[in-house]
Each structure stands twice: as C-alpha cells, then as structure tokens.
Amino acid sequence: SVVDNLGLQNVATACIANNIPHLVIVSSGGVSKPDSPVYKFLNIFGGIMEEKIKGEDTIREMYANLDNNNKDDKQQGGVLTYTIIRPGGLTEDPIRGVSDIELNQGDTRSGRISRYDVAKLCVEA
C-alpha cells in the first residue's frame, strides 16, 4: 500500500517539482471495479487495489490542479502529463507486439499480457 498510494504520490510530486514532462504509471486492470472477483481477490493482499485507485485518484487531482496553460516554457519546462496503464494478468510470455494489445479508455477489459509488452508500452507512452 505504501508503494501504490504514498509512493506514487511522492514520485508524482518529484516529477512535478522537477518539470518531468511525462509520468507513466503501471496500475492494475480491474482497479476501478470493487465488486469484481479479481478486485476482491487481489485486495486481500493488504488492500492493494484500494491503494492503487487512491493513488490514481490523487495523481489525477495533482495533475488537474497544474496550470499547464500558463506555464512559461523557459522557466517551467512546458506541459506536464501522465499516462496510467492498467494491464490484466501479467505473464512471462515473450513479446507479442502491438497487434495483440487492446487499448481502451478507462477500465473496460482485463486479460493477460506479457510483462515485456507492458514494459514496451511504458517506454512508448
């Protein structure tokens, strides 16, 4: 829970303070569905899903409160953004590539994905 909520807040605070242009967050599929069996199962382990969604919500609020439109590019470093990636179950399978990855807004589906594909998504985000 310390990593998924407070740790994420600390990372975002450091990114904002240092004008890091883009923060990429790896969360979990199903994190916004507290009634789902996956959420309930994973949440047994220290409330991990609750902490992940709290962390995500805090990041959304932190970045929404930034005044990206009025930044002096030379002084502030320009617009600061973030991406949240919510993969399903992680596997040790080899990279499958973009043809087998489905991108959606929100938390609509869950499946299985290679850790390598998640890493590639993070780099590309």
Short mmCIF file of N, CA and C in Angstrom, two decimals:
data_model
loop_
_atom_site.label_atom_id
_atom_site.label_comp_id
_atom_site.label_asym_id
_atom_site.label_seq_id
_atom_site.Cartn_x
_atom_site.Cartn_y
_atom_site.Cartn_z
N SER A 1 0.82 -1.20 0.00
CA SER A 1 0.00 0.00 0.00
C SER A 1 0.86 1.26 0.00
N VAL A 2 2.00 1.20 0.64
CA VAL A 2 2.87 2.36 0.67
C VAL A 2 3.37 2.68 -0.74
N VAL A 3 3.65 1.67 -1.52
CA VAL A 3 4.14 1.88 -2.89
C VAL A 3 3.04 2.40 -3.80
N ASP A 4 1.86 1.79 -3.74
CA ASP A 4 0.80 2.07 -4.70
C ASP A 4 0.06 3.38 -4.45
N ASN A 5 0.19 3.95 -3.29
CA ASN A 5 -0.51 5.19 -3.00
C ASN A 5 0.51 6.28 -2.63
N LEU A 6 1.07 6.21 -1.44
CA LEU A 6 2.01 7.23 -0.99
C LEU A 6 3.25 7.29 -1.88
N GLY A 7 3.76 6.13 -2.26
CA GLY A 7 4.93 6.10 -3.14
C GLY A 7 4.65 6.77 -4.47
N LEU A 8 3.48 6.48 -5.03
CA LEU A 8 3.09 7.10 -6.30
C LEU A 8 2.95 8.61 -6.14
N GLN A 9 2.36 9.04 -5.04
CA GLN A 9 2.23 10.48 -4.78
C GLN A 9 3.61 11.14 -4.69
N ASN A 10 4.55 10.47 -4.01
CA ASN A 10 5.90 11.02 -3.89
C ASN A 10 6.59 11.13 -5.24
N VAL A 11 6.42 10.11 -6.07
CA VAL A 11 7.02 10.15 -7.41
C VAL A 11 6.42 11.29 -8.23
N ALA A 12 5.10 11.42 -8.20
CA ALA A 12 4.44 12.49 -8.95
C ALA A 12 4.86 13.87 -8.45
N THR A 13 4.97 14.02 -7.14
CA THR A 13 5.43 15.29 -6.57
C THR A 13 6.82 15.63 -7.08
N ALA A 14 7.71 14.64 -7.10
CA ALA A 14 9.07 14.86 -7.60
C ALA A 14 9.06 15.18 -9.09
N CYS A 15 8.22 14.49 -9.86
CA CYS A 15 8.14 14.77 -11.31
C CYS A 15 7.66 16.19 -11.56
N ILE A 16 6.64 16.61 -10.83
CA ILE A 16 6.11 17.97 -11.00
C ILE A 16 7.14 19.00 -10.57
N ALA A 17 7.78 18.79 -9.43
CA ALA A 17 8.77 19.74 -8.92
C ALA A 17 9.96 19.89 -9.87
N ASN A 18 10.28 18.81 -10.59
CA ASN A 18 11.44 18.83 -11.49
C ASN A 18 11.05 18.95 -12.95
N ASN A 19 9.78 19.29 -13.20
CA ASN A 19 9.28 19.51 -14.56
C ASN A 19 9.53 18.33 -15.49
N ILE A 20 9.33 17.12 -14.99
CA ILE A 20 9.43 15.93 -15.83
C ILE A 20 8.20 15.94 -16.72
N PRO A 21 8.38 15.94 -18.05
CA PRO A 21 7.25 16.16 -18.95
C PRO A 21 6.17 15.08 -18.91
N HIS A 22 6.54 13.82 -18.62
CA HIS A 22 5.53 12.77 -18.70
C HIS A 22 5.81 11.68 -17.67
N LEU A 23 4.81 11.36 -16.87
CA LEU A 23 4.89 10.29 -15.87
C LEU A 23 4.06 9.11 -16.38
N VAL A 24 4.65 7.92 -16.37
CA VAL A 24 3.94 6.70 -16.77
C VAL A 24 3.74 5.84 -15.52
N ILE A 25 2.49 5.45 -15.28
CA ILE A 25 2.12 4.69 -14.09
C ILE A 25 1.58 3.33 -14.53
N VAL A 26 2.10 2.26 -13.94
CA VAL A 26 1.54 0.93 -14.17
C VAL A 26 0.68 0.59 -12.96
N SER A 27 -0.61 0.45 -13.20
CA SER A 27 -1.57 0.15 -12.14
C SER A 27 -2.02 -1.30 -12.31
N SER A 28 -3.31 -1.54 -12.33
CA SER A 28 -3.83 -2.90 -12.46
C SER A 28 -5.20 -2.87 -13.11
N GLY A 29 -5.43 -3.79 -14.04
CA GLY A 29 -6.75 -3.94 -14.61
C GLY A 29 -7.74 -4.29 -13.51
N GLY A 30 -8.94 -3.76 -13.61
CA GLY A 30 -9.97 -4.04 -12.63
C GLY A 30 -9.92 -3.17 -11.39
N VAL A 31 -8.98 -2.23 -11.35
CA VAL A 31 -8.80 -1.41 -10.15
C VAL A 31 -10.01 -0.53 -9.83
N SER A 32 -10.80 -0.22 -10.84
CA SER A 32 -11.97 0.64 -10.61
C SER A 32 -13.27 -0.17 -10.47
N LYS A 33 -13.13 -1.48 -10.30
CA LYS A 33 -14.30 -2.36 -10.21
C LYS A 33 -14.29 -3.14 -8.89
N PRO A 34 -14.64 -2.49 -7.78
CA PRO A 34 -14.54 -3.14 -6.47
C PRO A 34 -15.44 -4.36 -6.28
N ASP A 35 -16.44 -4.52 -7.13
CA ASP A 35 -17.33 -5.68 -7.00
C ASP A 35 -16.86 -6.89 -7.81
N SER A 36 -15.79 -6.73 -8.59
CA SER A 36 -15.33 -7.84 -9.43
C SER A 36 -14.55 -8.86 -8.60
N PRO A 37 -14.61 -10.13 -9.01
CA PRO A 37 -13.87 -11.17 -8.29
C PRO A 37 -12.36 -10.92 -8.27
N VAL A 38 -11.81 -10.41 -9.37
CA VAL A 38 -10.37 -10.14 -9.44
C VAL A 38 -9.99 -9.08 -8.40
N TYR A 39 -10.76 -8.01 -8.35
CA TYR A 39 -10.50 -6.94 -7.38
C TYR A 39 -10.54 -7.50 -5.96
N LYS A 40 -11.59 -8.24 -5.66
CA LYS A 40 -11.75 -8.78 -4.30
C LYS A 40 -10.60 -9.71 -3.94
N PHE A 41 -10.18 -10.54 -4.89
CA PHE A 41 -9.08 -11.47 -4.62
C PHE A 41 -7.78 -10.71 -4.38
N LEU A 42 -7.43 -9.80 -5.29
CA LEU A 42 -6.17 -9.08 -5.15
C LEU A 42 -6.17 -8.15 -3.94
N ASN A 43 -7.32 -7.64 -3.57
CA ASN A 43 -7.41 -6.72 -2.45
C ASN A 43 -7.17 -7.40 -1.10
N ILE A 44 -7.24 -8.73 -1.09
CA ILE A 44 -6.95 -9.49 0.14
C ILE A 44 -5.53 -9.19 0.61
N PHE A 45 -4.64 -8.94 -0.33
CA PHE A 45 -3.22 -8.74 -0.03
C PHE A 45 -2.96 -7.28 0.36
N GLY A 46 -3.33 -6.91 1.56
CA GLY A 46 -3.02 -5.58 2.08
C GLY A 46 -3.82 -4.45 1.47
N GLY A 47 -4.98 -4.75 0.90
CA GLY A 47 -5.80 -3.69 0.31
C GLY A 47 -5.15 -3.05 -0.90
N ILE A 48 -4.39 -3.84 -1.65
CA ILE A 48 -3.60 -3.31 -2.76
C ILE A 48 -4.45 -2.59 -3.80
N MET A 49 -5.62 -3.12 -4.12
CA MET A 49 -6.45 -2.48 -5.14
C MET A 49 -7.00 -1.14 -4.64
N GLU A 50 -7.39 -1.09 -3.38
CA GLU A 50 -7.87 0.17 -2.80
C GLU A 50 -6.77 1.22 -2.85
N GLU A 51 -5.55 0.82 -2.53
CA GLU A 51 -4.44 1.76 -2.53
C GLU A 51 -4.09 2.21 -3.95
N LYS A 52 -4.17 1.29 -4.91
CA LYS A 52 -3.89 1.67 -6.30
C LYS A 52 -4.87 2.73 -6.79
N ILE A 53 -6.17 2.55 -6.54
CA ILE A 53 -7.15 3.52 -7.04
C ILE A 53 -7.02 4.84 -6.29
N LYS A 54 -6.70 4.79 -4.99
CA LYS A 54 -6.46 6.04 -4.25
C LYS A 54 -5.26 6.78 -4.85
N GLY A 55 -4.21 6.04 -5.15
CA GLY A 55 -3.03 6.65 -5.77
C GLY A 55 -3.36 7.27 -7.12
N GLU A 56 -4.09 6.52 -7.95
CA GLU A 56 -4.50 7.05 -9.26
C GLU A 56 -5.33 8.32 -9.10
N ASP A 57 -6.30 8.28 -8.18
CA ASP A 57 -7.17 9.45 -7.97
C ASP A 57 -6.36 10.67 -7.54
N THR A 58 -5.39 10.45 -6.68
CA THR A 58 -4.55 11.56 -6.23
C THR A 58 -3.73 12.13 -7.38
N ILE A 59 -3.20 11.26 -8.24
CA ILE A 59 -2.42 11.73 -9.39
C ILE A 59 -3.31 12.55 -10.32
N ARG A 60 -4.51 12.06 -10.60
CA ARG A 60 -5.42 12.82 -11.46
C ARG A 60 -5.67 14.21 -10.88
N GLU A 61 -5.88 14.27 -9.57
CA GLU A 61 -6.13 15.55 -8.91
C GLU A 61 -4.89 16.46 -8.97
N MET A 62 -3.73 15.88 -8.70
CA MET A 62 -2.50 16.68 -8.72
C MET A 62 -2.27 17.29 -10.09
N TYR A 63 -2.42 16.49 -11.14
CA TYR A 63 -2.16 16.99 -12.49
C TYR A 63 -3.27 17.91 -12.98
N ALA A 64 -4.50 17.68 -12.52
CA ALA A 64 -5.61 18.57 -12.89
C ALA A 64 -5.41 19.95 -12.28
N ASN A 65 -4.76 20.02 -11.13
CA ASN A 65 -4.54 21.30 -10.47
C ASN A 65 -3.36 22.08 -11.02
N LEU A 66 -2.59 21.46 -11.92
CA LEU A 66 -1.49 22.19 -12.56
C LEU A 66 -2.06 23.20 -13.53
N ASP A 67 -1.43 24.32 -13.63
CA ASP A 67 -1.85 25.34 -14.59
C ASP A 67 -0.95 25.22 -15.82
N ASN A 68 -1.14 24.13 -16.58
CA ASN A 68 -0.30 23.87 -17.75
C ASN A 68 -0.45 24.93 -18.83
N ASN A 69 -1.58 25.62 -18.88
CA ASN A 69 -1.80 26.61 -19.94
C ASN A 69 -1.03 27.90 -19.72
N ASN A 70 -0.65 28.18 -18.49
CA ASN A 70 0.02 29.45 -18.20
C ASN A 70 1.48 29.29 -17.83
N LYS A 71 2.07 28.18 -18.18
CA LYS A 71 3.48 27.97 -17.84
C LYS A 71 4.38 28.72 -18.80
N ASP A 72 5.41 29.31 -18.24
CA ASP A 72 6.46 29.92 -19.03
C ASP A 72 7.40 28.78 -19.43
N ASP A 73 7.41 28.42 -20.71
CA ASP A 73 8.17 27.25 -21.16
C ASP A 73 9.63 27.28 -20.72
N LYS A 74 10.25 28.46 -20.73
CA LYS A 74 11.66 28.53 -20.36
C LYS A 74 11.85 28.29 -18.86
N GLN A 75 10.90 28.74 -18.07
CA GLN A 75 11.05 28.62 -16.63
C GLN A 75 10.49 27.30 -16.10
N GLN A 76 9.34 26.88 -16.59
CA GLN A 76 8.65 25.72 -16.02
C GLN A 76 8.85 24.42 -16.80
N GLY A 77 9.30 24.48 -18.03
CA GLY A 77 9.53 23.26 -18.79
C GLY A 77 8.34 22.80 -19.61
N GLY A 78 7.28 23.59 -19.69
CA GLY A 78 6.15 23.24 -20.55
C GLY A 78 5.10 22.40 -19.85
N VAL A 79 4.27 21.76 -20.65
CA VAL A 79 3.12 20.99 -20.16
C VAL A 79 3.59 19.67 -19.53
N LEU A 80 3.02 19.36 -18.38
CA LEU A 80 3.32 18.11 -17.69
C LEU A 80 2.11 17.19 -17.80
N THR A 81 2.34 15.93 -18.16
CA THR A 81 1.25 14.98 -18.39
C THR A 81 1.57 13.64 -17.73
N TYR A 82 0.57 12.75 -17.75
CA TYR A 82 0.76 11.40 -17.21
C TYR A 82 -0.07 10.42 -18.03
N THR A 83 0.32 9.15 -17.96
CA THR A 83 -0.43 8.05 -18.55
C THR A 83 -0.55 6.95 -17.50
N ILE A 84 -1.75 6.40 -17.36
CA ILE A 84 -1.95 5.25 -16.47
C ILE A 84 -2.19 4.02 -17.34
N ILE A 85 -1.37 3.01 -17.15
CA ILE A 85 -1.51 1.74 -17.87
C ILE A 85 -2.07 0.73 -16.87
N ARG A 86 -3.18 0.09 -17.26
CA ARG A 86 -3.84 -0.89 -16.39
C ARG A 86 -3.83 -2.27 -17.05
N PRO A 87 -2.72 -2.98 -16.95
CA PRO A 87 -2.66 -4.30 -17.57
C PRO A 87 -3.48 -5.32 -16.80
N GLY A 88 -3.85 -6.37 -17.50
CA GLY A 88 -4.50 -7.50 -16.84
C GLY A 88 -3.44 -8.37 -16.18
N GLY A 89 -3.70 -9.66 -16.13
CA GLY A 89 -2.74 -10.58 -15.52
C GLY A 89 -1.43 -10.60 -16.28
N LEU A 90 -0.32 -10.50 -15.56
CA LEU A 90 1.00 -10.46 -16.19
C LEU A 90 1.54 -11.87 -16.38
N THR A 91 2.15 -12.08 -17.55
CA THR A 91 2.74 -13.38 -17.87
C THR A 91 4.23 -13.22 -18.14
N GLU A 92 4.91 -14.34 -18.23
CA GLU A 92 6.33 -14.35 -18.60
C GLU A 92 6.50 -14.65 -20.09
N ASP A 93 5.42 -14.61 -20.85
CA ASP A 93 5.47 -14.90 -22.28
C ASP A 93 6.37 -13.90 -23.00
N PRO A 94 6.88 -14.28 -24.17
CA PRO A 94 7.68 -13.33 -24.95
C PRO A 94 6.80 -12.19 -25.48
N ILE A 95 7.46 -11.17 -25.98
CA ILE A 95 6.75 -10.02 -26.56
C ILE A 95 5.86 -10.50 -27.69
N ARG A 96 4.62 -10.03 -27.69
CA ARG A 96 3.67 -10.36 -28.76
C ARG A 96 3.51 -9.18 -29.71
N GLY A 97 3.76 -8.00 -29.23
CA GLY A 97 3.69 -6.82 -30.09
C GLY A 97 2.33 -6.15 -30.08
N VAL A 98 2.28 -5.01 -30.75
CA VAL A 98 1.08 -4.18 -30.71
C VAL A 98 -0.14 -4.81 -31.36
N SER A 99 0.04 -5.74 -32.26
CA SER A 99 -1.12 -6.34 -32.93
C SER A 99 -1.99 -7.14 -31.96
N ASP A 100 -1.42 -7.55 -30.83
CA ASP A 100 -2.18 -8.32 -29.85
C ASP A 100 -2.55 -7.52 -28.60
N ILE A 101 -2.33 -6.22 -28.64
CA ILE A 101 -2.64 -5.37 -27.48
C ILE A 101 -3.87 -4.54 -27.79
N GLU A 102 -4.79 -4.51 -26.84
CA GLU A 102 -6.00 -3.71 -27.00
C GLU A 102 -5.90 -2.50 -26.08
N LEU A 103 -6.10 -1.31 -26.65
CA LEU A 103 -6.05 -0.07 -25.87
C LEU A 103 -7.46 0.46 -25.71
N ASN A 104 -7.81 0.82 -24.48
CA ASN A 104 -9.13 1.36 -24.17
C ASN A 104 -8.98 2.52 -23.20
N GLN A 105 -9.95 3.39 -23.20
CA GLN A 105 -10.03 4.44 -22.20
C GLN A 105 -10.75 3.88 -20.99
N GLY A 106 -10.20 4.06 -19.81
CA GLY A 106 -10.85 3.59 -18.60
C GLY A 106 -10.42 2.19 -18.21
N ASP A 107 -11.34 1.44 -17.68
CA ASP A 107 -11.06 0.12 -17.12
C ASP A 107 -12.12 -0.84 -17.65
N THR A 108 -12.08 -1.09 -18.95
CA THR A 108 -13.18 -1.81 -19.60
C THR A 108 -12.96 -3.31 -19.72
N ARG A 109 -11.73 -3.75 -19.83
CA ARG A 109 -11.46 -5.17 -20.04
C ARG A 109 -10.25 -5.60 -19.25
N SER A 110 -10.15 -6.89 -19.11
CA SER A 110 -8.97 -7.44 -18.46
C SER A 110 -8.65 -8.77 -19.13
N GLY A 111 -7.40 -9.04 -19.26
CA GLY A 111 -6.96 -10.29 -19.87
C GLY A 111 -5.57 -10.58 -19.35
N ARG A 112 -4.77 -11.19 -20.18
CA ARG A 112 -3.40 -11.50 -19.80
C ARG A 112 -2.47 -10.82 -20.80
N ILE A 113 -1.32 -10.38 -20.29
CA ILE A 113 -0.36 -9.68 -21.13
C ILE A 113 1.05 -9.97 -20.62
N SER A 114 1.97 -10.05 -21.55
CA SER A 114 3.36 -10.27 -21.21
C SER A 114 3.94 -9.05 -20.49
N ARG A 115 4.75 -9.31 -19.49
CA ARG A 115 5.45 -8.22 -18.81
C ARG A 115 6.29 -7.42 -19.81
N TYR A 116 6.81 -8.09 -20.80
CA TYR A 116 7.62 -7.42 -21.81
C TYR A 116 6.79 -6.45 -22.64
N ASP A 117 5.56 -6.84 -22.96
CA ASP A 117 4.68 -5.93 -23.69
C ASP A 117 4.29 -4.73 -22.83
N VAL A 118 4.08 -4.94 -21.54
CA VAL A 118 3.78 -3.82 -20.65
C VAL A 118 4.98 -2.87 -20.59
N ALA A 119 6.17 -3.42 -20.50
CA ALA A 119 7.37 -2.58 -20.47
C ALA A 119 7.50 -1.77 -21.75
N LYS A 120 7.22 -2.40 -22.88
CA LYS A 120 7.29 -1.69 -24.17
C LYS A 120 6.24 -0.58 -24.22
N LEU A 121 5.04 -0.84 -23.72
CA LEU A 121 4.01 0.20 -23.66
C LEU A 121 4.47 1.38 -22.81
N CYS A 122 5.11 1.09 -21.70
CA CYS A 122 5.60 2.16 -20.82
C CYS A 122 6.61 3.04 -21.54
N VAL A 123 7.51 2.43 -22.26
CA VAL A 123 8.52 3.19 -23.00
C VAL A 123 7.87 4.03 -24.09
N GLU A 124 6.90 3.45 -24.79
CA GLU A 124 6.23 4.15 -25.89
C GLU A 124 5.28 5.25 -25.40
N ALA A 125 4.79 5.12 -24.17
CA ALA A 125 3.83 6.10 -23.65
C ALA A 125 4.52 7.43 -23.46
#
